[in-house]
PDB file of C-alpha atoms and ligand atoms in Angstrom:
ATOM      1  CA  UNK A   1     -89.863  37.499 137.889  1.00  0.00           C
ATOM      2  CA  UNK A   2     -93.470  37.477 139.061  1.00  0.00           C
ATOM      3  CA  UNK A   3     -94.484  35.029 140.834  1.00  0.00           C
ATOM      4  CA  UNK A   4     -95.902  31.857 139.405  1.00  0.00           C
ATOM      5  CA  UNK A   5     -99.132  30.461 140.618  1.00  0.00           C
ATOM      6  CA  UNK A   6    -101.076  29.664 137.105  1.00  0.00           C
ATOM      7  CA  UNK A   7     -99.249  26.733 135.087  1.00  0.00           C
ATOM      8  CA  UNK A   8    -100.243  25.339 131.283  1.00  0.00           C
ATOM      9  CA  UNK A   9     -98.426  22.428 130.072  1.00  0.00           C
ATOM     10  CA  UNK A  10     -98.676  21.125 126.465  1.00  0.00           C
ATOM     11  CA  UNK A  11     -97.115  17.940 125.907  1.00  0.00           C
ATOM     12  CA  UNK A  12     -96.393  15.922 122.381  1.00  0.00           C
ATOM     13  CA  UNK A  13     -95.277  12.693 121.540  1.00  0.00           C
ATOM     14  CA  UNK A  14     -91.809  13.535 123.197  1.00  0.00           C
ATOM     15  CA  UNK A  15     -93.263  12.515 126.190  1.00  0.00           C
ATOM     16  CA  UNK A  16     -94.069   8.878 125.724  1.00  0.00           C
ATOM     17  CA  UNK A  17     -91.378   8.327 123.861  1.00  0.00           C
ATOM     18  CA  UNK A  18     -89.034   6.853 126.117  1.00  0.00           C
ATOM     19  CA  UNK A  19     -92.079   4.217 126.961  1.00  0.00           C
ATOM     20  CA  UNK A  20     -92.017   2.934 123.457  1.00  0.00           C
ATOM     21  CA  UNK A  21     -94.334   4.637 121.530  1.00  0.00           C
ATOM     22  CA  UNK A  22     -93.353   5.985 118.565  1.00  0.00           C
ATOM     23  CA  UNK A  23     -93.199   9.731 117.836  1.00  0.00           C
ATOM     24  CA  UNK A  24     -94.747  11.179 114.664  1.00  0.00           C
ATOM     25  CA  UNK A  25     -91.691  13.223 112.725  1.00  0.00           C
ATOM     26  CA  UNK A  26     -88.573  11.956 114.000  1.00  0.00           C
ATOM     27  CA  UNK A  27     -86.703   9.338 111.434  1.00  0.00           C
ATOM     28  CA  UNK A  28     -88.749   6.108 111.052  1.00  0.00           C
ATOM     29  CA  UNK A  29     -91.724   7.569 112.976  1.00  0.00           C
ATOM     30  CA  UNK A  30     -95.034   6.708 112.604  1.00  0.00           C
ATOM     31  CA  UNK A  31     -95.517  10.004 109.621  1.00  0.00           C
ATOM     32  CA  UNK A  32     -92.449   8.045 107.563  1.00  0.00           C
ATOM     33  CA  UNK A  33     -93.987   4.761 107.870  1.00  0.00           C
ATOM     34  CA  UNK A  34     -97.596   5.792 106.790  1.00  0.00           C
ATOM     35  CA  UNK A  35     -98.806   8.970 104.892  1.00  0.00           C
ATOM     36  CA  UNK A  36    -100.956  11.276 107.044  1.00  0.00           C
ATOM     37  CA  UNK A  37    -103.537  11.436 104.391  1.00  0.00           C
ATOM     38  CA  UNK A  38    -104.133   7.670 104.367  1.00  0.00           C
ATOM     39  CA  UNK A  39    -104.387   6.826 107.677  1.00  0.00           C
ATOM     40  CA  UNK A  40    -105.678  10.426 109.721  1.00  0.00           C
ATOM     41  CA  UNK A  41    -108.361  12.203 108.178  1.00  0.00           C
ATOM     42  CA  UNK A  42    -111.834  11.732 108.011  1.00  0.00           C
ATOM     43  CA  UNK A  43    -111.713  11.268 104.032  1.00  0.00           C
ATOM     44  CA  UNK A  44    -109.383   8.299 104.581  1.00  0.00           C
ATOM     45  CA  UNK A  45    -111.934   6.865 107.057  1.00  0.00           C
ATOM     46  CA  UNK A  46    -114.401   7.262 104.138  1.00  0.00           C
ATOM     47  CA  UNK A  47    -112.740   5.928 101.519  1.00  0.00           C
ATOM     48  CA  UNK A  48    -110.860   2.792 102.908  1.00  0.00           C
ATOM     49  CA  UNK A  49    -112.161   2.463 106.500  1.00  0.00           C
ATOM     50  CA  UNK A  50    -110.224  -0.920 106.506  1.00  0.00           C
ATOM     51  CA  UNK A  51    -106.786   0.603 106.665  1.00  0.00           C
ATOM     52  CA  UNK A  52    -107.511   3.247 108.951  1.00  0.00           C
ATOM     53  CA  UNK A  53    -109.001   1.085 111.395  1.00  0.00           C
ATOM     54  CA  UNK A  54    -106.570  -1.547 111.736  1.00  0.00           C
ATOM     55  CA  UNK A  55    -103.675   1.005 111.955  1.00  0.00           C
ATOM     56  CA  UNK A  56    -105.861   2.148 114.739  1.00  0.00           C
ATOM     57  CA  UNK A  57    -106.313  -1.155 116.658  1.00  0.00           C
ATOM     58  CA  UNK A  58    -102.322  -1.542 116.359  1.00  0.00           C
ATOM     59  CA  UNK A  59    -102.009   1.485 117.837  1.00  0.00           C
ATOM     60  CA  UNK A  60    -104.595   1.158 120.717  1.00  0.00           C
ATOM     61  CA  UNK A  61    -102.685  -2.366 121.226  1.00  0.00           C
ATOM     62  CA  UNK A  62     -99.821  -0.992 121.340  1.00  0.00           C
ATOM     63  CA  UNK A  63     -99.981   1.347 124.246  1.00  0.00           C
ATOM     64  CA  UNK A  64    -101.859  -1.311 126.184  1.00  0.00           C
ATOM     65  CA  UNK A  65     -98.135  -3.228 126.222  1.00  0.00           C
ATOM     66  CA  UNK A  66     -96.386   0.180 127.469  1.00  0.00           C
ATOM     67  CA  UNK A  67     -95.937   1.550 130.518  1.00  0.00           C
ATOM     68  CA  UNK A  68     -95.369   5.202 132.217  1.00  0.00           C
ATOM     69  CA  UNK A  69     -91.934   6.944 131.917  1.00  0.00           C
ATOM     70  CA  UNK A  70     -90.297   9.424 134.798  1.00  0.00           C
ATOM     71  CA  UNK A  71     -91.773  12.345 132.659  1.00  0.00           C
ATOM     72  CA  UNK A  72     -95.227  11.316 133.062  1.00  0.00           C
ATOM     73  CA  UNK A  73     -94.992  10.437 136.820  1.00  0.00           C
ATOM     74  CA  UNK A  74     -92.965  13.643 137.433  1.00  0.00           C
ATOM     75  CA  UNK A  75     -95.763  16.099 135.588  1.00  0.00           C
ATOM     76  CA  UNK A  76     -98.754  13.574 138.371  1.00  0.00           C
ATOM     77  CA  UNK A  77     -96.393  14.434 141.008  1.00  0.00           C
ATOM     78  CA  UNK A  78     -96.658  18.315 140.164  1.00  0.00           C
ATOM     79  CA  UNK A  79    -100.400  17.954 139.595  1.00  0.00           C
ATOM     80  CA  UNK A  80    -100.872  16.045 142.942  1.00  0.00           C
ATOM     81  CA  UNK A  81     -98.113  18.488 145.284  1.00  0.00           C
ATOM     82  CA  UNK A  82     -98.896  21.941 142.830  1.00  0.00           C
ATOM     83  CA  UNK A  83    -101.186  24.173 144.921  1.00  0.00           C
ATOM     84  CA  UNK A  84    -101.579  26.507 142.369  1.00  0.00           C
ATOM     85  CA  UNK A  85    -103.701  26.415 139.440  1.00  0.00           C
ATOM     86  CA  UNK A  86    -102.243  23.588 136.532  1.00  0.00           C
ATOM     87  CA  UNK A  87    -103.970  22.516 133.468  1.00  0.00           C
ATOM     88  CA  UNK A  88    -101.787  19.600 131.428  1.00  0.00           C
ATOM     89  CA  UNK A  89    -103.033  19.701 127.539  1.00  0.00           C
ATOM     90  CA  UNK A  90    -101.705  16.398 125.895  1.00  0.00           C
ATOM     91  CA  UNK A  91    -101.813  16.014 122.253  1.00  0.00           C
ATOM     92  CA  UNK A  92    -101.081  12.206 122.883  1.00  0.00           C
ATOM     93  CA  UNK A  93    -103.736  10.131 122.326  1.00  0.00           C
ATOM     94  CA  UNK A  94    -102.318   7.348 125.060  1.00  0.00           C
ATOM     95  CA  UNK A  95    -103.221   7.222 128.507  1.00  0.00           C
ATOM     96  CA  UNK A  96    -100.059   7.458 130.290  1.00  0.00           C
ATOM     97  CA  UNK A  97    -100.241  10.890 131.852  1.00  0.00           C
ATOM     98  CA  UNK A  98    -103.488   9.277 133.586  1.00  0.00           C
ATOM     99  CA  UNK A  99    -101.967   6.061 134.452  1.00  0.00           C
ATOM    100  CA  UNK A 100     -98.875   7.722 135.761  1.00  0.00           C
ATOM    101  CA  UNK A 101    -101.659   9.673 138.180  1.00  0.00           C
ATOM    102  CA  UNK A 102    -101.825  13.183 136.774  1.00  0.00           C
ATOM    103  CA  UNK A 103    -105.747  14.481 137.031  1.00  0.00           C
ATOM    104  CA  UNK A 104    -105.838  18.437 136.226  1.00  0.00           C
ATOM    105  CA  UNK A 105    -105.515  17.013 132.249  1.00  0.00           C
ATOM    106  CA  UNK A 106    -107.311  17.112 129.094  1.00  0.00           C
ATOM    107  CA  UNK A 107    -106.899  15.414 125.432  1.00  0.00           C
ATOM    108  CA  UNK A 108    -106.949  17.792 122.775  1.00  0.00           C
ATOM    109  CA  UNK A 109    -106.574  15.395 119.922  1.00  0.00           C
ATOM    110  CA  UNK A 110    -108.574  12.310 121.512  1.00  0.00           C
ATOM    111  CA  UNK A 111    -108.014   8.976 123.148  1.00  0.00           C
ATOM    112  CA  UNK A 112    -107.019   5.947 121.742  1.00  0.00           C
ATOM    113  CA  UNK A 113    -108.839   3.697 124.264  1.00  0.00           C
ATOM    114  CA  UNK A 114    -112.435   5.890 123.225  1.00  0.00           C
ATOM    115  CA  UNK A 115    -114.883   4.546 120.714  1.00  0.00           C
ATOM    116  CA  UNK A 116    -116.914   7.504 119.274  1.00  0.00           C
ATOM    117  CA  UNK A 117    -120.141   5.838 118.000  1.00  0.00           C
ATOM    118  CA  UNK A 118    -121.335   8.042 114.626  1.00  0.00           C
ATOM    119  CA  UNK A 119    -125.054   7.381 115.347  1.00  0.00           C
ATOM    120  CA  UNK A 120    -125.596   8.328 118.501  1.00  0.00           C
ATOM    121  CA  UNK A 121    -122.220  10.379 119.279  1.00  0.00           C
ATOM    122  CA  UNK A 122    -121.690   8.663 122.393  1.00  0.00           C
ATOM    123  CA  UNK A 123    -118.243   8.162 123.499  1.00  0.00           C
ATOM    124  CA  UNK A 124    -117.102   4.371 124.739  1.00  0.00           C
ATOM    125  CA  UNK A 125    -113.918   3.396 126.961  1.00  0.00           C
ATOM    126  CA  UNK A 126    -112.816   0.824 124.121  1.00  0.00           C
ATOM    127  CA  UNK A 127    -109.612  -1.683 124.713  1.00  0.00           C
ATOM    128  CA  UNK A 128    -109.651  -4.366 121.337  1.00  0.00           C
ATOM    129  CA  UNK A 129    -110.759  -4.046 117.412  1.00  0.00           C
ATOM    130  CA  UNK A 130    -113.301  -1.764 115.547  1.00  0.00           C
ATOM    131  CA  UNK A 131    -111.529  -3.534 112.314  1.00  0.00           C
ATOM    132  CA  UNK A 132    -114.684  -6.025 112.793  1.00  0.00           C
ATOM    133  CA  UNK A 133    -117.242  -3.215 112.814  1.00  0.00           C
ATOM    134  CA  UNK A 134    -118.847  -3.569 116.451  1.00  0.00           C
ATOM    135  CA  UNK A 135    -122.517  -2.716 117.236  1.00  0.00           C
ATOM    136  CA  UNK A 136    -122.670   0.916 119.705  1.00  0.00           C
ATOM    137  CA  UNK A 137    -123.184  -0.042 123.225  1.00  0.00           C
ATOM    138  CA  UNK A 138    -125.648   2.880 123.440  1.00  0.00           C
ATOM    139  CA  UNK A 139    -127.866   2.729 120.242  1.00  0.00           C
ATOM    140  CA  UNK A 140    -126.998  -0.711 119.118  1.00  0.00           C
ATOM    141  CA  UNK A 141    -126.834   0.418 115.509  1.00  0.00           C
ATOM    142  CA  UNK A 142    -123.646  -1.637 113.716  1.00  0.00           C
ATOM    143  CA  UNK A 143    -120.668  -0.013 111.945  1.00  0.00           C
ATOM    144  CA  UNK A 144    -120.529   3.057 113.161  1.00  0.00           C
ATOM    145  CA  UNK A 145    -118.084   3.165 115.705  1.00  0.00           C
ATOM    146  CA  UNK A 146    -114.882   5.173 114.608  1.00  0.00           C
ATOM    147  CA  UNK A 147    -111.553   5.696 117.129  1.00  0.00           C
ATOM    148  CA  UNK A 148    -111.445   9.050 119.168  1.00  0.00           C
ATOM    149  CA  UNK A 149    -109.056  10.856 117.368  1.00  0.00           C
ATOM    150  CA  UNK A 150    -109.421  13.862 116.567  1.00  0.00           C
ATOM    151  CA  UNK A 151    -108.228  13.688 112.580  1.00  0.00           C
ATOM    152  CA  UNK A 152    -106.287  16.633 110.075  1.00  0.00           C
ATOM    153  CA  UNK A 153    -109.255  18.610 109.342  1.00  0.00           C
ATOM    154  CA  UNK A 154    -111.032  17.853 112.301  1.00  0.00           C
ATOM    155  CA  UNK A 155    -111.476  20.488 115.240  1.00  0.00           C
ATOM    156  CA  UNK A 156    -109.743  19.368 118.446  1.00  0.00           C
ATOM    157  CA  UNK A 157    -111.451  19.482 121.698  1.00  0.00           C
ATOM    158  CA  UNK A 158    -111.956  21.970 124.467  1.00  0.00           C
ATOM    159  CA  UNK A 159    -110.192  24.612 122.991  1.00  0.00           C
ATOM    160  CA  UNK A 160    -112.516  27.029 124.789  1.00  0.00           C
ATOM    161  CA  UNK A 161    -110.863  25.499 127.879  1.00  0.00           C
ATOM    162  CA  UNK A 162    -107.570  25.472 126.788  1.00  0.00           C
ATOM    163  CA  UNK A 163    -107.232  29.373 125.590  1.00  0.00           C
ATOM    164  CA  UNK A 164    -109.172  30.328 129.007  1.00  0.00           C
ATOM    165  CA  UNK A 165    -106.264  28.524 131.086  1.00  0.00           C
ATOM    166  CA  UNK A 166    -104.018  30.212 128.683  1.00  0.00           C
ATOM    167  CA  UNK A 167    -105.324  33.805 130.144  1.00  0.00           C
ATOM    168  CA  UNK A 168    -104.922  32.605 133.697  1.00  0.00           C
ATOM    169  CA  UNK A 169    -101.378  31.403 133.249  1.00  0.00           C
ATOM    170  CA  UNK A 170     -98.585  32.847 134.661  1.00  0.00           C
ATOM    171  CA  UNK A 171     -96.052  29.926 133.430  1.00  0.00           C
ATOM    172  CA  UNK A 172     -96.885  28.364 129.645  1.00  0.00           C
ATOM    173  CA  UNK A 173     -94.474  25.021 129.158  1.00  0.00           C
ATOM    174  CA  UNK A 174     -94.191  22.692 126.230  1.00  0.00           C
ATOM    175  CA  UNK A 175     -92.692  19.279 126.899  1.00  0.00           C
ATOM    176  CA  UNK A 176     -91.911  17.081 123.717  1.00  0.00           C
ATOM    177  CA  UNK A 177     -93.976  18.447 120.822  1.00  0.00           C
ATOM    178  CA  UNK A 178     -92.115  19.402 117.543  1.00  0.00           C
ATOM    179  CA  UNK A 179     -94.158  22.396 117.139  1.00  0.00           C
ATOM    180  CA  UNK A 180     -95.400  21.368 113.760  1.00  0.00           C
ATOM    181  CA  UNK A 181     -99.431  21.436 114.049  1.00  0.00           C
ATOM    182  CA  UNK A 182    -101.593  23.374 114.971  1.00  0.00           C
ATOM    183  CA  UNK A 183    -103.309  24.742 116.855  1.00  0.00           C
ATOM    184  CA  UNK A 184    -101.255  23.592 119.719  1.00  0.00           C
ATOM    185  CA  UNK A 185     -98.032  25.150 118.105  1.00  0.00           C
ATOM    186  CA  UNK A 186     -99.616  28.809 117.909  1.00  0.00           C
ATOM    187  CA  UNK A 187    -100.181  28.262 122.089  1.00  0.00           C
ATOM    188  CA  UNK A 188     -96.456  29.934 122.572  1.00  0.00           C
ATOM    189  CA  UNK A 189     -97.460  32.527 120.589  1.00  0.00           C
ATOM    190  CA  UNK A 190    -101.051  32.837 122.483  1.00  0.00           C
ATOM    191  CA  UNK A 191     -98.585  32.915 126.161  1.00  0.00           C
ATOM    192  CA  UNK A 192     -96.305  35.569 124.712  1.00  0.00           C
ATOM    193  CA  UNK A 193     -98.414  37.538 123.820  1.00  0.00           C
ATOM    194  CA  UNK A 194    -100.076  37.602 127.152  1.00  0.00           C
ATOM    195  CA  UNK A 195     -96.991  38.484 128.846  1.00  0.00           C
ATOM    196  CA  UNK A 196     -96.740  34.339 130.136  1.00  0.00           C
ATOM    197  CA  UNK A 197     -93.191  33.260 130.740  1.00  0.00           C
ATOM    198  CA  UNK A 198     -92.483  30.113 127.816  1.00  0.00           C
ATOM    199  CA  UNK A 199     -90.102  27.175 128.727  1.00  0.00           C
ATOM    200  CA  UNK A 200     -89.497  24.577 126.573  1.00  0.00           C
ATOM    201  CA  UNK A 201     -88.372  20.939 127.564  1.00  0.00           C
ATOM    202  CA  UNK A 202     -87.631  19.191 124.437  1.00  0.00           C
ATOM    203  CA  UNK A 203     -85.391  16.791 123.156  1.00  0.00           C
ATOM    204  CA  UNK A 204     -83.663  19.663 120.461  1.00  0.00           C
ATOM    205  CA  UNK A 205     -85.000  22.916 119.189  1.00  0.00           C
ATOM    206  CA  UNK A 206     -88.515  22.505 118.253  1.00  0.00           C
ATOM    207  CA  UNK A 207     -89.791  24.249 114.998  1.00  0.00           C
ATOM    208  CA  UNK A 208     -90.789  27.097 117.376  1.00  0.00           C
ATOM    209  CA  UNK A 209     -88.066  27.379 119.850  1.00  0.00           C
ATOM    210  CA  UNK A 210     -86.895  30.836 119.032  1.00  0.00           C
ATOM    211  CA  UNK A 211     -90.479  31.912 120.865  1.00  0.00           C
ATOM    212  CA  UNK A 212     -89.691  30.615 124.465  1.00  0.00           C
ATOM    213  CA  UNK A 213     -87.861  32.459 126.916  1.00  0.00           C
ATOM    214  CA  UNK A 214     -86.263  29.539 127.766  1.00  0.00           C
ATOM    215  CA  UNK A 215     -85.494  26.413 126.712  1.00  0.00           C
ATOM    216  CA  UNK A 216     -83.738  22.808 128.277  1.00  0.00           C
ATOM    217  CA  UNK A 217     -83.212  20.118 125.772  1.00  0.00           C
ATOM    218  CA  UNK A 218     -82.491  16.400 127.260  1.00  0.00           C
ATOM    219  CA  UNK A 219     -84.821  13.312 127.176  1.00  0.00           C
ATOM    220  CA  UNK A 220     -87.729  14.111 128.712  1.00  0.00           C
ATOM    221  CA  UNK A 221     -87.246  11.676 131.537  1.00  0.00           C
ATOM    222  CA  UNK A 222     -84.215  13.401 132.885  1.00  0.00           C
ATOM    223  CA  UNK A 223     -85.149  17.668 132.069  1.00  0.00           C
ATOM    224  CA  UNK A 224     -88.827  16.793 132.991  1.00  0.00           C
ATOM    225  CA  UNK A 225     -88.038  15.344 136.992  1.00  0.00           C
ATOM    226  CA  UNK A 226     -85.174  18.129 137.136  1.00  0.00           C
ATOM    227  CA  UNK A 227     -87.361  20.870 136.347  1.00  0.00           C
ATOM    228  CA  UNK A 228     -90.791  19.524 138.499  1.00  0.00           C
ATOM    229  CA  UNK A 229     -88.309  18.790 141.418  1.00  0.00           C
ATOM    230  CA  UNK A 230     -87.160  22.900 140.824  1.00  0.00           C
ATOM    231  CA  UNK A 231     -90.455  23.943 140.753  1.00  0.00           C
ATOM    232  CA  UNK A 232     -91.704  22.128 143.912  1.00  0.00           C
ATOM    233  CA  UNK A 233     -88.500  23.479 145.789  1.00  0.00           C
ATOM    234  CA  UNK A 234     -89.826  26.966 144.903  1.00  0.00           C
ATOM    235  CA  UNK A 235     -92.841  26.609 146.189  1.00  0.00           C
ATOM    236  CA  UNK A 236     -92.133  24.623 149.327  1.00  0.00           C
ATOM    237  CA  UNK A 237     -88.690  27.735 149.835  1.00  0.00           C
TER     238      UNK A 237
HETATM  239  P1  OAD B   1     -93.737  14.951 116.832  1.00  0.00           P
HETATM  240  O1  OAD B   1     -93.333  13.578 116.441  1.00  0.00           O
HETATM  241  O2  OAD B   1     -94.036  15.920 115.745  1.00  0.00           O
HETATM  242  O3  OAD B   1     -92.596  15.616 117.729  1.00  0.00           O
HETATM  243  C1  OAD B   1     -92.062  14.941 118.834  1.00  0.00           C
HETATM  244  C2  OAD B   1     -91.046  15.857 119.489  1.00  0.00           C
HETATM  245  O4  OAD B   1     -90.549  15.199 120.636  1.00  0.00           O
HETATM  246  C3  OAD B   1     -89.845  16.225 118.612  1.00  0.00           C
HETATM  247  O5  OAD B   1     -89.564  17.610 118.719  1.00  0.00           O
HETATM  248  C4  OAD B   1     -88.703  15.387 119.209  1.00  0.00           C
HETATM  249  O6  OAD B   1     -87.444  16.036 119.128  1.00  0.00           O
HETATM  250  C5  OAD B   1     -89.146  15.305 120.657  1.00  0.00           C
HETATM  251  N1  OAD B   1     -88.633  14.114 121.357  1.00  0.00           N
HETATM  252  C6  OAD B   1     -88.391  12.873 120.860  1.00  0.00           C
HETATM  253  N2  OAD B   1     -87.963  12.055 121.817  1.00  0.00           N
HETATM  254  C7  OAD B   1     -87.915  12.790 122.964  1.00  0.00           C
HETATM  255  C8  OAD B   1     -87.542  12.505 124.309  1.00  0.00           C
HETATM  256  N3  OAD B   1     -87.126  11.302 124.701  1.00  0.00           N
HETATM  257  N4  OAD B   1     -87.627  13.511 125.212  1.00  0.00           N
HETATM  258  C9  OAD B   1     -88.053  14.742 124.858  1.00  0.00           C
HETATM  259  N5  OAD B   1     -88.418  15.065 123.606  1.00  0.00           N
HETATM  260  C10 OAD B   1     -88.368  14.099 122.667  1.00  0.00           C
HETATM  261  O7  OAD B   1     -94.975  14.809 117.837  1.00  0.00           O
HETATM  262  P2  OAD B   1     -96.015  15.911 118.331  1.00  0.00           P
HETATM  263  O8  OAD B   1     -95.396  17.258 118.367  1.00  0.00           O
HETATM  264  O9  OAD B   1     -96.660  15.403 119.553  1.00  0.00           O
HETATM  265  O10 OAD B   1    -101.774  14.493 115.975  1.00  0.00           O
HETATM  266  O11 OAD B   1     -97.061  15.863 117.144  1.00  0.00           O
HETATM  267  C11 OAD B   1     -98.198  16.688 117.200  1.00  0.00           C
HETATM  268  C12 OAD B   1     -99.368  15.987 116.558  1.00  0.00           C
HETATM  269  O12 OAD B   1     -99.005  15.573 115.238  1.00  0.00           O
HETATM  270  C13 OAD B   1     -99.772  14.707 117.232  1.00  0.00           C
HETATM  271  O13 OAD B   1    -100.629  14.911 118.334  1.00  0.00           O
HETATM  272  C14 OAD B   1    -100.465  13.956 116.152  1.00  0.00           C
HETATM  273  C15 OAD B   1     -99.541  14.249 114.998  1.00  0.00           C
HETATM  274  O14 OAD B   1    -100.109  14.250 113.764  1.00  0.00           O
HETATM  275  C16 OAD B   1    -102.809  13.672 115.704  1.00  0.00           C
HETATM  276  O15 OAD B   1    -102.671  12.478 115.479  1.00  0.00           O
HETATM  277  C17 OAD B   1    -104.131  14.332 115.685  1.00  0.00           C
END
């Protein structure tokens, strides 16, 4: 096996999980309890911004009560004791891989706790309601402030980034993401076909399992500390 120095690592909503937040597909997660087209896209916004905003504030509420699991804190202690390149792309839109103390990171589909003001386009670290319609910081101009999430239809961010780390990698993992959107679920397929080595840490077979070369299914707070602690053996043997 060639030697791993370059490592990508896409996690999902598998990853908070065990901290209380609920994943999107599994039975009575948050796709079952509200339909996508109601609450996440920016025609919802349009037509009842009402409803889209105050399943927003619960949301942005709700991971203010949560804390960090063993998954997140192992993937900051690989960022903080890796000495090779690592790049962790979360599709979560909490901040738990940052409170947990990972760095090397980036949000493809937005933050919960950001405000992106509509006027001006500035960006605001935001903790309680838009439901009443706040004035921007910035530009000061009212009701224009919409949550950070990048919505179906909607681009998501630094992909330039993310496919350039993707042609450094030597190592492409996926922790806790059913596979099911894109275009984080094509990223296996990007690895593969760069000759990366895939590993997947997932509860069960993801929708794309049969691409990885391997794959360890558990709860993400046990296979996520086994497999960092394996890793950081490696490089310290
Ligand atoms: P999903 O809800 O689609 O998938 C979560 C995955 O995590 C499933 O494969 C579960 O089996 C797995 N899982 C559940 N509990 C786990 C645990 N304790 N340990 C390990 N794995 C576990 O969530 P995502 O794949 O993240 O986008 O969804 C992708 C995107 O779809 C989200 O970012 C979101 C959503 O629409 C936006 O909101 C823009």
């Amino acid at each position: 096996m060639t030697e791993i120095r370059n490592i990508v690592i896409l996690t999902g909503a598998g990853v908070s999980a065990e901290s209380g937040i609920d994943t999107f597909r599994s039975a009575g997660g948050l796709w079952e309890q509200h339909r996508v087209e109601d609450v996440a896209t920016p025609e919802a916004f349009a037509r009842d911004p009402e409803l889209v905003l105050r399943f927003y504030d619960m949301r942005r509420a709700r991971i203010q009560e949560v804390q960090p699991n063993a998954a997140h804190q192992a993937l900051a202690r690989l960022d903080a004791e890796w000495k090779g390149g690592l790049l962790i792309i979360t599709q979560n839109v909490d901040d738990l891989h940052e409170r947990a103390g990972a760095g090397r990171l980036l949000h493809m589909h937005g933050e919960h706790l950001n405000a992106w003001c509509l006027a001006c386009d500035g960006r605001h670290r935001w903790y309680g309601t838009l439901l009443d319609r706040p004035s921007c910081p910035t530009c000061g101009v009212p009701g224009q402030m919409r949550p950070d999430i990048v919505w179906f239809g909607e681009m998501p961010y630094r992909m330039n980034e993310i496919y350039a780390a993707l042609n450094r990698a030597d190592l492409f993992v996926s922790i806790g993401t059913s596979g099911a959107v894109y275009p984080a679920a094509g990223f296996v397929r990007d690895a593969r076909e760069q000759g990366v080595r895939t590993l997947e840490l997932n509860l069960e077979p993801s929708q794309g399992s049969h691409w990885f070369d391997e794959a360890r299914h558990g709860p993400a707070s046990e296979v996520v500390p086994e497999w960092v602690d394996e890793l950081l053996r490696q490089q310290s043997g």
